[in-house]
PDB file of C-alpha atoms in Angstrom:
ATOM      1  CA  MET Z 791     -23.264 -13.839 -22.697  1.00 46.00           C
ATOM      2  CA  ARG Z 792     -21.151 -10.574 -21.326  1.00 51.00           C
ATOM      3  CA  LEU Z 793     -21.629  -8.703 -17.982  1.00 50.00           C
ATOM      4  CA  PHE Z 794     -20.583  -5.260 -16.763  1.00 55.00           C
ATOM      5  CA  LEU Z 795     -22.009  -2.944 -14.408  1.00 54.00           C
ATOM      6  CA  PHE Z 796     -21.465   0.437 -14.370  1.00 57.00           C
ATOM      7  CA  LEU Z 797     -22.535   3.221 -10.872  1.00 55.00           C
ATOM      8  CA  PHE Z 798     -24.405   5.872 -11.910  1.00 57.00           C
ATOM      9  CA  LEU Z 799     -25.392   9.643 -10.440  1.00 53.00           C
ATOM     10  CA  GLY Z 800     -29.500   9.523 -11.679  1.00 56.00           C
ATOM     11  CA  VAL Z 801     -32.265  11.853 -11.379  1.00 54.00           C
ATOM     12  CA  LEU Z 802     -32.615  13.745  -7.452  1.00 51.00           C
ATOM     13  CA  GLY Z 803     -29.047  12.694  -6.589  1.00 60.00           C
ATOM     14  CA  THR Z 804     -29.829   8.244  -6.543  1.00 65.00           C
ATOM     15  CA  ILE Z 805     -27.393   6.370  -7.475  1.00 70.00           C
ATOM     16  CA  ALA Z 806     -27.874   3.673  -9.848  1.00 75.00           C
ATOM     17  CA  ILE Z 807     -26.184   0.118 -10.414  1.00 87.00           C
ATOM     18  CA  ILE Z 808     -26.381  -0.110 -14.812  1.00 91.00           C
ATOM     19  CA  LYS Z 809     -25.993  -3.897 -15.751  1.00 93.00           C
ATOM     20  CA  PHE Z 810     -24.444  -4.345 -19.256  1.00 94.00           C
ATOM     21  CA  SER Z 811     -25.578  -7.750 -20.921  1.00 95.00           C
ATOM     22  CA  SER Z 812     -24.799  -8.525 -24.657  1.00 95.00           C
ATOM     23  CA  ALA Z 813     -27.512 -11.080 -24.765  1.00 95.00           C
ATOM     24  CA  LYS Z 814     -29.744 -10.587 -27.829  1.00 96.00           C
ATOM     25  CA  ASP Z 815     -33.009 -12.272 -26.412  1.00 93.00           C
ATOM     26  CA  ILE Z 816     -34.836  -9.612 -24.848  1.00 96.00           C
ATOM     27  CA  PRO Z 817     -38.352  -8.975 -24.210  1.00 96.00           C
ATOM     28  CA  GLU Z 818     -40.896  -7.245 -26.386  1.00 95.00           C
ATOM     29  CA  ASP Z 819     -42.218  -5.366 -23.266  1.00 96.00           C
ATOM     30  CA  SER Z 820     -38.247  -3.996 -22.600  1.00 97.00           C
ATOM     31  CA  LEU Z 821     -38.032  -2.498 -26.160  1.00 97.00           C
ATOM     32  CA  ARG Z 822     -41.483  -1.182 -26.349  1.00 96.00           C
ATOM     33  CA  TYR Z 823     -40.329   0.939 -23.009  1.00 97.00           C
ATOM     34  CA  LEU Z 824     -36.733   1.836 -24.604  1.00 98.00           C
ATOM     35  CA  TYR Z 825     -38.666   2.142 -28.506  1.00 96.00           C
ATOM     36  CA  GLU Z 826     -41.470   4.086 -27.827  1.00 97.00           C
ATOM     37  CA  ALA Z 827     -39.460   6.913 -24.944  1.00 97.00           C
ATOM     38  CA  ASN Z 828     -37.202   7.795 -27.918  1.00 95.00           C
ATOM     39  CA  ASP Z 829     -39.818   7.737 -31.021  1.00 94.00           C
ATOM     40  CA  TRP Z 830     -37.998   5.385 -32.888  1.00 92.00           C
ATOM     41  CA  SER Z 831     -40.494   3.425 -35.680  1.00 91.00           C
ATOM     42  CA  ALA Z 832     -38.743   0.342 -35.288  1.00 92.00           C
ATOM     43  CA  ILE Z 833     -41.180  -0.366 -32.827  1.00 91.00           C
ATOM     44  CA  ALA Z 834     -43.891  -0.965 -34.596  1.00 92.00           C
ATOM     45  CA  ASP Z 835     -43.256  -4.418 -35.701  1.00 94.00           C
ATOM     46  CA  PRO Z 836     -41.702  -6.425 -32.637  1.00 93.00           C
ATOM     47  CA  GLU Z 837     -41.260  -9.699 -34.037  1.00 94.00           C
ATOM     48  CA  ALA Z 838     -39.640  -8.198 -36.903  1.00 95.00           C
ATOM     49  CA  LEU Z 839     -37.499  -5.774 -34.441  1.00 95.00           C
ATOM     50  CA  ARG Z 840     -36.383  -8.878 -31.993  1.00 95.00           C
ATOM     51  CA  GLY Z 841     -35.473 -10.530 -35.702  1.00 95.00           C
ATOM     52  CA  ALA Z 842     -33.138  -8.174 -36.570  1.00 95.00           C
ATOM     53  CA  LEU Z 843     -31.545  -7.605 -33.096  1.00 96.00           C
ATOM     54  CA  ALA Z 844     -30.885 -11.466 -33.140  1.00 96.00           C
ATOM     55  CA  ASN Z 845     -29.553 -11.772 -36.248  1.00 97.00           C
ATOM     56  CA  SER Z 846     -26.981  -8.486 -35.231  1.00 98.00           C
ATOM     57  CA  HIS Z 847     -23.052  -9.214 -35.176  1.00 98.00           C
ATOM     58  CA  SER Z 848     -23.597  -7.402 -31.620  1.00 98.00           C
ATOM     59  CA  VAL Z 849     -26.031  -6.017 -29.296  1.00 98.00           C
ATOM     60  CA  VAL Z 850     -25.139  -4.567 -25.690  1.00 98.00           C
ATOM     61  CA  THR Z 851     -27.883  -3.570 -23.771  1.00 97.00           C
ATOM     62  CA  ALA Z 852     -28.325  -1.453 -20.494  1.00 96.00           C
ATOM     63  CA  TRP Z 853     -30.507  -2.522 -18.126  1.00 96.00           C
ATOM     64  CA  ASP Z 854     -31.462  -0.457 -14.732  1.00 93.00           C
ATOM     65  CA  GLY Z 855     -32.883  -3.619 -12.960  1.00 92.00           C
ATOM     66  CA  SER Z 856     -35.386  -4.802 -14.839  1.00 95.00           C
ATOM     67  CA  ARG Z 857     -35.402  -1.932 -17.125  1.00 95.00           C
ATOM     68  CA  LEU Z 858     -34.465  -1.840 -20.563  1.00 97.00           C
ATOM     69  CA  VAL Z 859     -32.409   1.901 -20.402  1.00 97.00           C
ATOM     70  CA  GLY Z 860     -30.133   1.537 -23.641  1.00 98.00           C
ATOM     71  CA  LEU Z 861     -29.785  -0.578 -26.122  1.00 98.00           C
ATOM     72  CA  GLY Z 862     -26.418  -0.389 -29.063  1.00 98.00           C
ATOM     73  CA  SER Z 863     -26.566  -2.403 -32.084  1.00 98.00           C
ATOM     74  CA  THR Z 864     -24.008  -3.680 -35.058  1.00 98.00           C
ATOM     75  CA  LEU Z 865     -24.017  -5.162 -38.402  1.00 98.00           C
ATOM     76  CA  SER Z 866     -20.535  -6.713 -39.734  1.00 98.00           C
ATOM     77  CA  ASP Z 867     -18.920  -9.237 -41.908  1.00 98.00           C
ATOM     78  CA  GLY Z 868     -16.343  -9.610 -38.757  1.00 97.00           C
ATOM     79  CA  HIS Z 869     -13.253  -8.981 -40.350  1.00 97.00           C
ATOM     80  CA  PHE Z 870     -12.908  -5.316 -41.893  1.00 97.00           C
ATOM     81  CA  VAL Z 871     -16.352  -2.907 -41.679  1.00 97.00           C
ATOM     82  CA  VAL Z 872     -19.033  -2.666 -38.842  1.00 98.00           C
ATOM     83  CA  TYR Z 873     -22.369  -1.028 -39.320  1.00 97.00           C
ATOM     84  CA  TYR Z 874     -23.702   0.797 -36.368  1.00 97.00           C
ATOM     85  CA  SER Z 875     -26.958   0.609 -36.749  1.00 96.00           C
ATOM     86  CA  HIS Z 876     -28.741   1.295 -33.657  1.00 96.00           C
ATOM     87  CA  LEU Z 877     -27.982   3.742 -29.979  1.00 97.00           C
ATOM     88  CA  LEU Z 878     -30.690   4.392 -27.767  1.00 96.00           C
ATOM     89  CA  VAL Z 879     -30.822   5.967 -24.663  1.00 97.00           C
ATOM     90  CA  HIS Z 880     -33.941   6.406 -22.425  1.00 97.00           C
ATOM     91  CA  PRO Z 881     -34.522  10.091 -22.396  1.00 96.00           C
ATOM     92  CA  ASP Z 882     -34.261  10.150 -18.850  1.00 93.00           C
ATOM     93  CA  TYR Z 883     -30.703   8.737 -18.272  1.00 93.00           C
ATOM     94  CA  GLN Z 884     -29.513  10.254 -21.444  1.00 93.00           C
ATOM     95  CA  ARG Z 885     -26.167  12.706 -21.230  1.00 91.00           C
ATOM     96  CA  THR Z 886     -25.242  10.364 -17.666  1.00 90.00           C
ATOM     97  CA  GLY Z 887     -22.827   8.311 -19.624  1.00 92.00           C
ATOM     98  CA  ILE Z 888     -24.722   5.098 -20.832  1.00 95.00           C
ATOM     99  CA  GLY Z 889     -24.174   6.017 -24.682  1.00 96.00           C
ATOM    100  CA  THR Z 890     -20.602   6.196 -24.294  1.00 96.00           C
ATOM    101  CA  ALA Z 891     -20.409   2.923 -22.296  1.00 95.00           C
ATOM    102  CA  ILE Z 892     -22.284   1.056 -25.022  1.00 97.00           C
ATOM    103  CA  THR Z 893     -20.247   2.769 -27.991  1.00 98.00           C
ATOM    104  CA  LYS Z 894     -16.816   2.140 -26.195  1.00 97.00           C
ATOM    105  CA  ARG Z 895     -17.799  -1.341 -25.850  1.00 96.00           C
ATOM    106  CA  LEU Z 896     -18.951  -1.779 -29.380  1.00 98.00           C
ATOM    107  CA  GLN Z 897     -16.049  -0.290 -30.819  1.00 97.00           C
ATOM    108  CA  ASP Z 898     -13.753  -2.159 -28.575  1.00 97.00           C
ATOM    109  CA  GLU Z 899     -15.417  -5.163 -30.495  1.00 97.00           C
ATOM    110  CA  TYR Z 900     -14.382  -4.203 -33.608  1.00 97.00           C
ATOM    111  CA  ALA Z 901     -10.837  -2.561 -32.718  1.00 96.00           C
ATOM    112  CA  GLY Z 902      -8.149  -2.768 -36.032  1.00 96.00           C
ATOM    113  CA  PHE Z 903     -11.605  -2.755 -37.987  1.00 97.00           C
ATOM    114  CA  HIS Z 904     -10.781  -0.933 -41.136  1.00 95.00           C
ATOM    115  CA  GLN Z 905     -14.001   0.625 -41.347  1.00 94.00           C
ATOM    116  CA  HIS Z 906     -16.645   1.686 -38.707  1.00 95.00           C
ATOM    117  CA  VAL Z 907     -19.183   2.924 -40.277  1.00 94.00           C
ATOM    118  CA  LEU Z 908     -22.760   5.139 -38.941  1.00 93.00           C
ATOM    119  CA  ILE Z 909     -25.831   7.599 -40.028  1.00 90.00           C
ATOM    120  CA  ALA Z 910     -25.863  10.106 -37.165  1.00 89.00           C
ATOM    121  CA  GLU Z 911     -29.108  11.640 -36.950  1.00 86.00           C
ATOM    122  CA  GLY Z 912     -28.887  15.862 -36.461  1.00 85.00           C
ATOM    123  CA  ASN Z 913     -28.852  15.656 -32.871  1.00 88.00           C
ATOM    124  CA  ALA Z 914     -26.307  13.141 -32.496  1.00 92.00           C
ATOM    125  CA  VAL Z 915     -23.402  14.114 -34.607  1.00 92.00           C
ATOM    126  CA  ALA Z 916     -21.851  15.627 -31.551  1.00 94.00           C
ATOM    127  CA  PHE Z 917     -22.121  12.654 -29.801  1.00 95.00           C
ATOM    128  CA  TYR Z 918     -20.126  10.656 -32.707  1.00 95.00           C
ATOM    129  CA  ARG Z 919     -17.732  13.108 -33.229  1.00 95.00           C
ATOM    130  CA  LYS Z 920     -16.661  12.963 -29.279  1.00 96.00           C
ATOM    131  CA  MET Z 921     -16.499   8.916 -30.061  1.00 96.00           C
ATOM    132  CA  GLY Z 922     -13.992   9.515 -32.661  1.00 96.00           C
ATOM    133  CA  PHE Z 923     -16.873   9.236 -36.222  1.00 95.00           C
ATOM    134  CA  GLU Z 924     -16.357  12.401 -38.287  1.00 92.00           C
ATOM    135  CA  GLN Z 925     -18.488  12.957 -41.429  1.00 88.00           C
ATOM    136  CA  ALA Z 926     -16.599  11.180 -44.612  1.00 83.00           C
ATOM    137  CA  ASP Z 927     -14.890  13.869 -47.258  1.00 80.00           C
ATOM    138  CA  ASP Z 928     -15.597  12.777 -50.415  1.00 80.00           C
ATOM    139  CA  HIS Z 929     -18.141   9.667 -49.443  1.00 82.00           C
ATOM    140  CA  LEU Z 930     -22.448  10.458 -48.713  1.00 80.00           C
ATOM    141  CA  PRO Z 931     -24.437   8.394 -46.715  1.00 79.00           C
ATOM    142  CA  MET Z 932     -27.391   6.868 -49.056  1.00 80.00           C
ATOM    143  CA  TRP Z 933     -29.918   4.371 -48.771  1.00 77.00           C
ATOM    144  CA  GLN Z 934     -33.050   3.120 -50.599  1.00 81.00           C
ATOM    145  CA  ALA Z 935     -36.194   3.167 -48.537  1.00 76.00           C
ATOM    146  CA  GLY Z 936     -39.357   0.661 -48.969  1.00 72.00           C
ATOM    147  CA  PHE Z 937     -37.632  -1.277 -51.688  1.00 59.00           C
ATOM    148  CA  ALA Z 938     -39.835  -4.061 -52.575  1.00 54.00           C
ATOM    149  CA  PRO Z 939     -38.965  -6.150 -55.578  1.00 54.00           C
TER     150      PRO Z 939
END
């Protein structure tokens, strides 16, 4: 497990020490705190979410004391392609640099990979552009939701 520290100026001018970790075993109540604050439906099945994170290629979490305030995860073949599957920052901590710090740590881990891929929702497009991502000219993201054989 890697551990990084980050100082940030919080609400009301308080200084918080944010600890970053690469541990994948994240308590359910911590996941619930972060995912519910962001209205992400993945928390509806917490065991599946914990399994998905445990099977992710990389996970970076951000902690303010015992509170999970940020999380990023990736899926990868380990050599050529990395898919950034989750990036969440608690609304009280957004625009403080935590999302940037998580993304940079993940980008550094996959430096030199041929493809860095993600699907950005509308309100996140500007952030990802700032991080160096751009829309592929002749490529269209596609998925099949709720596939059942």
